[in-house]
PDB file of C-alpha atoms in Angstrom:
ATOM      1  CA  VAL Q   1     116.538  71.934  80.384  1.00 95.00           C
ATOM      2  CA  PRO Q   2     114.124  68.262  80.837  1.00 96.00           C
ATOM      3  CA  THR Q   3     116.491  65.342  79.225  1.00 94.00           C
ATOM      4  CA  GLU Q   4     115.690  61.829  78.682  1.00 92.00           C
ATOM      5  CA  LYS Q   5     118.251  61.363  81.548  1.00 91.00           C
ATOM      6  CA  GLY Q   6     117.410  64.544  84.397  1.00 95.00           C
ATOM      7  CA  ILE Q   7     117.660  67.266  84.153  1.00 96.00           C
ATOM      8  CA  ASP Q   8     120.244  70.404  82.595  1.00 97.00           C
ATOM      9  CA  VAL Q   9     120.476  73.112  85.001  1.00 96.00           C
ATOM     10  CA  VAL Q  10     121.744  75.637  83.447  1.00 95.00           C
ATOM     11  CA  THR Q  11     123.348  79.423  85.979  1.00 93.00           C
ATOM     12  CA  MET Q  12     125.652  81.529  86.026  1.00 90.00           C
ATOM     13  CA  ASN Q  13     128.453  82.013  89.031  1.00 87.00           C
ATOM     14  CA  GLY Q  14     129.661  85.463  88.625  1.00 89.00           C
ATOM     15  CA  ASN Q  15     130.761  85.764  84.968  1.00 92.00           C
ATOM     16  CA  GLU Q  16     131.313  82.582  84.951  1.00 94.00           C
ATOM     17  CA  LEU Q  17     128.689  79.919  82.912  1.00 94.00           C
ATOM     18  CA  ARG Q  18     127.945  77.020  84.613  1.00 95.00           C
ATOM     19  CA  GLY Q  19     126.379  73.609  84.182  1.00 95.00           C
ATOM     20  CA  ILE Q  20     124.546  70.896  86.116  1.00 95.00           C
ATOM     21  CA  HIS Q  21     123.125  67.885  86.125  1.00 97.00           C
ATOM     22  CA  CYS Q  22     120.637  66.761  87.854  1.00 96.00           C
ATOM     23  CA  GLU Q  23     118.091  63.061  88.164  1.00 96.00           C
ATOM     24  CA  HIS Q  24     115.602  65.936  90.177  1.00 97.00           C
ATOM     25  CA  VAL Q  25     114.892  69.540  90.561  1.00 98.00           C
ATOM     26  CA  ILE Q  26     112.921  71.161  92.854  1.00 98.00           C
ATOM     27  CA  TYR Q  27     111.389  74.507  91.224  1.00 98.00           C
ATOM     28  CA  ALA Q  28     111.170  77.097  94.273  1.00 97.00           C
ATOM     29  CA  ALA Q  29     110.495  80.351  92.366  1.00 96.00           C
ATOM     30  CA  PRO Q  30     106.739  81.711  91.314  1.00 95.00           C
ATOM     31  CA  VAL Q  31     104.837  79.407  89.199  1.00 95.00           C
ATOM     32  CA  PHE Q  32     104.631  82.215  86.689  1.00 94.00           C
ATOM     33  CA  THR Q  33     107.843  81.795  85.798  1.00 96.00           C
ATOM     34  CA  ALA Q  34     108.287  78.838  84.899  1.00 97.00           C
ATOM     35  CA  PRO Q  35     107.849  79.294  81.157  1.00 98.00           C
ATOM     36  CA  PHE Q  36     110.291  81.713  81.191  1.00 97.00           C
ATOM     37  CA  ALA Q  37     112.955  79.709  83.161  1.00 97.00           C
ATOM     38  CA  ILE Q  38     112.197  76.040  81.481  1.00 98.00           C
ATOM     39  CA  ARG Q  39     112.711  74.216  78.293  1.00 97.00           C
ATOM     40  CA  GLY Q  40     109.767  72.685  76.876  1.00 96.00           C
ATOM     41  CA  PHE Q  41     107.563  74.623  79.140  1.00 98.00           C
ATOM     42  CA  ARG Q  42     105.630  76.586  76.885  1.00 96.00           C
ATOM     43  CA  ASP Q  43     105.195  74.091  74.473  1.00 96.00           C
ATOM     44  CA  ALA Q  44     103.242  71.810  76.391  1.00 94.00           C
ATOM     45  CA  PRO Q  45     102.109  73.015  79.346  1.00 97.00           C
ATOM     46  CA  PRO Q  46     101.479  70.667  82.088  1.00 96.00           C
ATOM     47  CA  PHE Q  47      99.652  73.815  84.272  1.00 97.00           C
ATOM     48  CA  ASP Q  48      97.784  76.966  83.258  1.00 96.00           C
ATOM     49  CA  ALA Q  49     100.930  78.966  84.946  1.00 96.00           C
ATOM     50  CA  GLY Q  50      99.379  82.515  84.186  1.00 93.00           C
ATOM     51  CA  ALA Q  51      96.380  81.289  86.088  1.00 95.00           C
ATOM     52  CA  PHE Q  52      98.865  81.750  89.146  1.00 95.00           C
ATOM     53  CA  GLN Q  53      98.281  85.954  89.584  1.00 91.00           C
ATOM     54  CA  HIS Q  54     100.659  88.329  91.732  1.00 90.00           C
ATOM     55  CA  ASN Q  55      99.596  92.614  92.233  1.00 89.00           C
ATOM     56  CA  ALA Q  56     102.048  94.597  92.957  1.00 93.00           C
ATOM     57  CA  TRP Q  57     102.795  96.504  95.756  1.00 94.00           C
ATOM     58  CA  PHE Q  58     105.492  98.603  96.889  1.00 97.00           C
ATOM     59  CA  VAL Q  59     107.303  98.494 100.876  1.00 98.00           C
ATOM     60  CA  ALA Q  60     108.560 101.058 102.757  1.00 99.00           C
ATOM     61  CA  ASN Q  61     110.868 101.260 106.054  1.00 99.00           C
ATOM     62  CA  LEU Q  62     110.064 104.297 108.504  1.00 99.00           C
ATOM     63  CA  HIS Q  63     112.636 104.933 110.634  1.00 99.00           C
ATOM     64  CA  LEU Q  64     111.537 106.362 113.757  1.00 98.00           C
ATOM     65  CA  LYS Q  65     113.181 107.700 116.176  1.00 98.00           C
ATOM     66  CA  ASP Q  66     110.342 106.929 118.806  1.00 97.00           C
ATOM     67  CA  ARG Q  67     107.299 105.180 119.105  1.00 95.00           C
ATOM     68  CA  PRO Q  68     103.947 107.224 117.988  1.00 95.00           C
ATOM     69  CA  ALA Q  69     102.414 108.571 120.624  1.00 91.00           C
ATOM     70  CA  GLN Q  70      99.206 107.012 121.997  1.00 85.00           C
ATOM     71  CA  ARG Q  71      95.945 109.513 121.014  1.00 79.00           C
ATOM     72  CA  PHE Q  72      94.061 108.401 123.868  1.00 76.00           C
ATOM     73  CA  LYS Q  73      94.026 106.489 127.017  1.00 74.00           C
ATOM     74  CA  ARG Q  74      91.968 103.362 125.562  1.00 77.00           C
ATOM     75  CA  ASP Q  75      94.248 103.024 122.173  1.00 79.00           C
ATOM     76  CA  PHE Q  76      96.307  99.795 121.976  1.00 79.00           C
ATOM     77  CA  PRO Q  77      99.387 100.055 122.066  1.00 81.00           C
ATOM     78  CA  LEU Q  78     101.764  99.435 118.420  1.00 86.00           C
ATOM     79  CA  ALA Q  79     101.723  95.431 117.777  1.00 91.00           C
ATOM     80  CA  TRP Q  80     103.517  93.449 115.745  1.00 93.00           C
ATOM     81  CA  ASP Q  81     100.909  93.577 113.083  1.00 95.00           C
ATOM     82  CA  ASN Q  82      98.688  96.482 112.319  1.00 95.00           C
ATOM     83  CA  VAL Q  83      95.959  97.208 110.138  1.00 94.00           C
ATOM     84  CA  LEU Q  84      94.032 100.397 109.444  1.00 94.00           C
ATOM     85  CA  TYR Q  85      90.708 101.093 109.736  1.00 92.00           C
ATOM     86  CA  GLU Q  86      89.092 102.156 106.080  1.00 93.00           C
ATOM     87  CA  SER Q  87      92.597 102.428 104.816  1.00 95.00           C
ATOM     88  CA  PRO Q  88      94.172 101.424 101.081  1.00 92.00           C
ATOM     89  CA  GLY Q  89      96.788  99.901 102.089  1.00 94.00           C
ATOM     90  CA  LEU Q  90      98.190  96.612 103.645  1.00 94.00           C
ATOM     91  CA  GLY Q  91      99.236  98.118 107.523  1.00 96.00           C
ATOM     92  CA  TYR Q  92     101.980  97.761 108.628  1.00 98.00           C
ATOM     93  CA  VAL Q  93     104.126  96.095 111.045  1.00 97.00           C
ATOM     94  CA  THR Q  94     106.898  96.595 114.169  1.00 97.00           C
ATOM     95  CA  ALA Q  95     110.286  95.460 112.422  1.00 97.00           C
ATOM     96  CA  THR Q  96     111.734  95.318 116.021  1.00 96.00           C
ATOM     97  CA  HIS Q  97     109.249  93.828 117.606  1.00 93.00           C
ATOM     98  CA  GLN Q  98     111.785  90.794 118.927  1.00 92.00           C
ATOM     99  CA  LYS Q  99     114.136  92.807 121.101  1.00 92.00           C
ATOM    100  CA  GLY Q 100     110.608  92.530 122.682  1.00 89.00           C
ATOM    101  CA  ILE Q 101     110.642  96.376 124.153  1.00 90.00           C
ATOM    102  CA  ASP Q 102     108.382  99.246 123.504  1.00 87.00           C
ATOM    103  CA  TYR Q 103     109.459 102.555 123.694  1.00 91.00           C
ATOM    104  CA  GLY Q 104     112.538 103.942 121.862  1.00 95.00           C
ATOM    105  CA  PRO Q 105     113.348 103.905 118.298  1.00 97.00           C
ATOM    106  CA  THR Q 106     112.000 101.294 116.061  1.00 97.00           C
ATOM    107  CA  ILE Q 107     111.464 100.356 111.996  1.00 98.00           C
ATOM    108  CA  LEU Q 108     108.081 100.098 110.827  1.00 98.00           C
ATOM    109  CA  THR Q 109     107.443  98.348 107.914  1.00 98.00           C
ATOM    110  CA  TYR Q 110     104.213  99.740 105.467  1.00 98.00           C
ATOM    111  CA  TYR Q 111     102.994  97.694 102.290  1.00 97.00           C
ATOM    112  CA  TYR Q 112     100.437  99.886  99.911  1.00 96.00           C
ATOM    113  CA  PRO Q 113      98.918  97.063  97.122  1.00 94.00           C
ATOM    114  CA  MET Q 114      98.251  98.490  93.645  1.00 91.00           C
ATOM    115  CA  CYS Q 115      95.577  95.879  93.060  1.00 84.00           C
ATOM    116  CA  ALA Q 116      93.016  98.718  92.509  1.00 80.00           C
ATOM    117  CA  GLU Q 117      94.943 100.385  89.736  1.00 79.00           C
ATOM    118  CA  PRO Q 118      94.701  98.929  86.071  1.00 79.00           C
ATOM    119  CA  ASN Q 119      97.809  99.154  85.085  1.00 87.00           C
ATOM    120  CA  GLY Q 120      99.070  98.592  88.940  1.00 90.00           C
ATOM    121  CA  ARG Q 121     102.892  97.394  87.821  1.00 92.00           C
ATOM    122  CA  THR Q 122     102.896 100.673  85.018  1.00 93.00           C
ATOM    123  CA  THR Q 123     101.993 102.636  87.861  1.00 93.00           C
ATOM    124  CA  LEU Q 124     104.064 101.665  90.329  1.00 95.00           C
ATOM    125  CA  PHE Q 125     107.263 102.089  88.800  1.00 94.00           C
ATOM    126  CA  ASN Q 126     106.072 105.311  86.904  1.00 95.00           C
ATOM    127  CA  TYR Q 127     106.026 107.107  91.131  1.00 95.00           C
ATOM    128  CA  ASP Q 128     109.592 108.593  92.308  1.00 97.00           C
ATOM    129  CA  TRP Q 129     110.284 107.926  96.387  1.00 98.00           C
ATOM    130  CA  LYS Q 130     108.826 111.176  96.977  1.00 98.00           C
ATOM    131  CA  GLN Q 131     105.378 110.551  95.619  1.00 98.00           C
ATOM    132  CA  LEU Q 132     105.550 106.947  97.294  1.00 98.00           C
ATOM    133  CA  ALA Q 133     106.862 108.402 100.960  1.00 98.00           C
ATOM    134  CA  ASP Q 134     103.793 110.571 100.856  1.00 98.00           C
ATOM    135  CA  VAL Q 135     100.984 107.868 100.204  1.00 97.00           C
ATOM    136  CA  CYS Q 136     102.913 106.018 102.832  1.00 98.00           C
ATOM    137  CA  LEU Q 137     103.072 109.128 105.246  1.00 98.00           C
ATOM    138  CA  THR Q 138      99.800 110.432 104.743  1.00 98.00           C
ATOM    139  CA  ASP Q 139      97.922 106.877 105.463  1.00 98.00           C
ATOM    140  CA  LEU Q 140      99.491 106.538 108.552  1.00 98.00           C
ATOM    141  CA  ALA Q 141      99.310 109.908 109.766  1.00 97.00           C
ATOM    142  CA  ARG Q 142      95.439 109.330 109.855  1.00 94.00           C
ATOM    143  CA  ALA Q 143      96.837 106.910 113.131  1.00 92.00           C
ATOM    144  CA  HIS Q 144      99.926 108.701 114.478  1.00 95.00           C
ATOM    145  CA  PRO Q 145      99.925 112.813 113.510  1.00 95.00           C
ATOM    146  CA  ASP Q 146     103.371 112.366 114.334  1.00 96.00           C
ATOM    147  CA  ILE Q 147     104.669 110.073 111.936  1.00 98.00           C
ATOM    148  CA  TYR Q 148     106.282 113.303 110.408  1.00 98.00           C
ATOM    149  CA  ASP Q 149     108.336 114.482 112.970  1.00 98.00           C
ATOM    150  CA  LEU Q 150     109.625 110.956 114.262  1.00 98.00           C
ATOM    151  CA  CYS Q 151     110.138 109.526 110.733  1.00 98.00           C
ATOM    152  CA  ASP Q 152     114.099 109.864 110.562  1.00 98.00           C
ATOM    153  CA  ARG Q 153     113.950 107.680 107.097  1.00 98.00           C
ATOM    154  CA  LEU Q 154     112.184 106.492 105.390  1.00 99.00           C
ATOM    155  CA  ASP Q 155     113.573 103.150 102.352  1.00 99.00           C
ATOM    156  CA  VAL Q 156     110.876 102.318  99.550  1.00 98.00           C
ATOM    157  CA  MET Q 157     111.217  99.605  97.661  1.00 98.00           C
ATOM    158  CA  ARG Q 158     108.447  98.540  94.550  1.00 96.00           C
ATOM    159  CA  TRP Q 159     108.102  94.923  93.851  1.00 94.00           C
ATOM    160  CA  GLY Q 160     106.059  93.974  90.222  1.00 89.00           C
ATOM    161  CA  HIS Q 161     105.347  90.464  91.980  1.00 86.00           C
ATOM    162  CA  ALA Q 162     104.809  90.815  95.303  1.00 81.00           C
ATOM    163  CA  MET Q 163     103.003  87.617  95.785  1.00 88.00           C
ATOM    164  CA  ILE Q 164     100.254  85.443  94.678  1.00 91.00           C
ATOM    165  CA  SER Q 165      96.908  86.850  94.709  1.00 87.00           C
ATOM    166  CA  PRO Q 166      93.595  85.642  95.834  1.00 80.00           C
ATOM    167  CA  ARG Q 167      90.687  85.391  93.498  1.00 84.00           C
ATOM    168  CA  PRO Q 168      86.887  84.019  93.294  1.00 88.00           C
ATOM    169  CA  ASN Q 169      86.938  79.984  92.098  1.00 89.00           C
ATOM    170  CA  PHE Q 170      91.076  80.113  91.807  1.00 91.00           C
ATOM    171  CA  ILE Q 171      91.659  77.472  95.313  1.00 88.00           C
ATOM    172  CA  TRP Q 172      88.951  75.096  94.142  1.00 91.00           C
ATOM    173  CA  SER Q 173      89.640  75.437  90.312  1.00 92.00           C
ATOM    174  CA  GLY Q 174      91.388  72.380  89.933  1.00 92.00           C
ATOM    175  CA  ILE Q 175      94.425  74.470  88.731  1.00 93.00           C
ATOM    176  CA  LYS Q 176      96.873  74.103  91.998  1.00 94.00           C
ATOM    177  CA  GLU Q 177      96.772  70.170  92.536  1.00 95.00           C
ATOM    178  CA  LYS Q 178      98.431  70.017  88.873  1.00 96.00           C
ATOM    179  CA  ALA Q 179     100.679  72.545  89.943  1.00 96.00           C
ATOM    180  CA  THR Q 180     101.688  70.264  92.240  1.00 96.00           C
ATOM    181  CA  LYS Q 181     102.437  67.369  90.705  1.00 97.00           C
ATOM    182  CA  PRO Q 182     106.005  66.832  88.867  1.00 96.00           C
ATOM    183  CA  TRP Q 183     106.529  67.647  85.558  1.00 97.00           C
ATOM    184  CA  ARG Q 184     109.757  65.638  83.603  1.00 96.00           C
ATOM    185  CA  ASN Q 185     111.222  65.523  87.178  1.00 96.00           C
ATOM    186  CA  ILE Q 186     109.984  68.210  87.956  1.00 98.00           C
ATOM    187  CA  HIS Q 187     108.536  69.397  91.202  1.00 98.00           C
ATOM    188  CA  PHE Q 188     106.814  72.410  92.296  1.00 98.00           C
ATOM    189  CA  ALA Q 189     106.885  73.872  95.968  1.00 97.00           C
ATOM    190  CA  HIS Q 190     106.139  77.186  96.277  1.00 96.00           C
ATOM    191  CA  THR Q 191     103.088  79.274  98.284  1.00 95.00           C
ATOM    192  CA  ASP Q 192     101.980  79.867  94.994  1.00 96.00           C
ATOM    193  CA  LEU Q 193     100.993  76.162  94.966  1.00 96.00           C
ATOM    194  CA  SER Q 194      98.515  76.973  97.955  1.00 94.00           C
ATOM    195  CA  GLY Q 195      96.815  80.226  96.525  1.00 93.00           C
ATOM    196  CA  VAL Q 196      97.867  82.409  99.866  1.00 91.00           C
ATOM    197  CA  ALA Q 197     101.379  83.492 100.742  1.00 89.00           C
ATOM    198  CA  LEU Q 198     101.637  82.579 103.720  1.00 92.00           C
ATOM    199  CA  PHE Q 199     104.996  80.812 105.794  1.00 92.00           C
ATOM    200  CA  GLU Q 200     103.023  78.003 106.646  1.00 96.00           C
ATOM    201  CA  GLU Q 201     102.797  77.008 102.727  1.00 96.00           C
ATOM    202  CA  ALA Q 202     106.062  77.734 101.733  1.00 95.00           C
ATOM    203  CA  PHE Q 203     106.899  75.056 104.743  1.00 96.00           C
ATOM    204  CA  TYR Q 204     104.562  72.701 103.661  1.00 98.00           C
ATOM    205  CA  HIS Q 205     105.092  72.511 100.344  1.00 98.00           C
ATOM    206  CA  GLY Q 206     109.073  72.782 100.193  1.00 97.00           C
ATOM    207  CA  LEU Q 207     108.288  69.258 102.105  1.00 98.00           C
ATOM    208  CA  ARG Q 208     106.200  67.787 100.095  1.00 98.00           C
ATOM    209  CA  ALA Q 209     108.238  68.781  97.139  1.00 98.00           C
ATOM    210  CA  ALA Q 210     111.405  66.301  99.236  1.00 98.00           C
ATOM    211  CA  ASN Q 211     109.198  63.556  99.653  1.00 98.00           C
ATOM    212  CA  GLU Q 212     108.400  63.019  96.638  1.00 96.00           C
ATOM    213  CA  VAL Q 213     112.464  63.143  95.403  1.00 97.00           C
ATOM    214  CA  LEU Q 214     113.204  61.236  98.709  1.00 97.00           C
ATOM    215  CA  SER Q 215     110.282  58.352  97.617  1.00 95.00           C
ATOM    216  CA  LYS Q 216     111.801  58.337  93.688  1.00 85.00           C
TER     217      LYS Q 216
END
């Protein structure tokens, strides 16, 4: 809540409502949430928060009892990030890669965006676990036919607003530059402000916002 003397932050601590008064606030949430969380934003928006568009997707964690077998001698072994040729999905990562071993049980984390669906969020919400698991396994089976036998457990998580979606003309539209400017002592810091969801961008904007506050 912006005030003449700074920012009042209202939050819940368990069942207890708490208020914190601040001189400055760094808002590190997705930009599209600003009109819903910041009082007065809708009445006098400093930028178009709705221009930061996010797609829905689901993430599946597959617990495998062993690594998928190589089909041909020339096959490249599992990498950390693996993308399937001509797949509607975003591929998968080998979540156990930091162990430094390439054998034995592992977990694959698979990503599937709903950007091709006209009502992606509604469609994703209406799919049940079995349908989403089938999408995942069917796609992966094209590269790893033994995936059905290897998978002991499959967990699915649906995300209605997974990450910002790059789209034509957004990067150079000027909206990002407006969103990086402080508004009533609120400093915005999120990967959204770069138009791509990368850790390096989150780090950059967090550092930028912190320096803005320290310079006041």
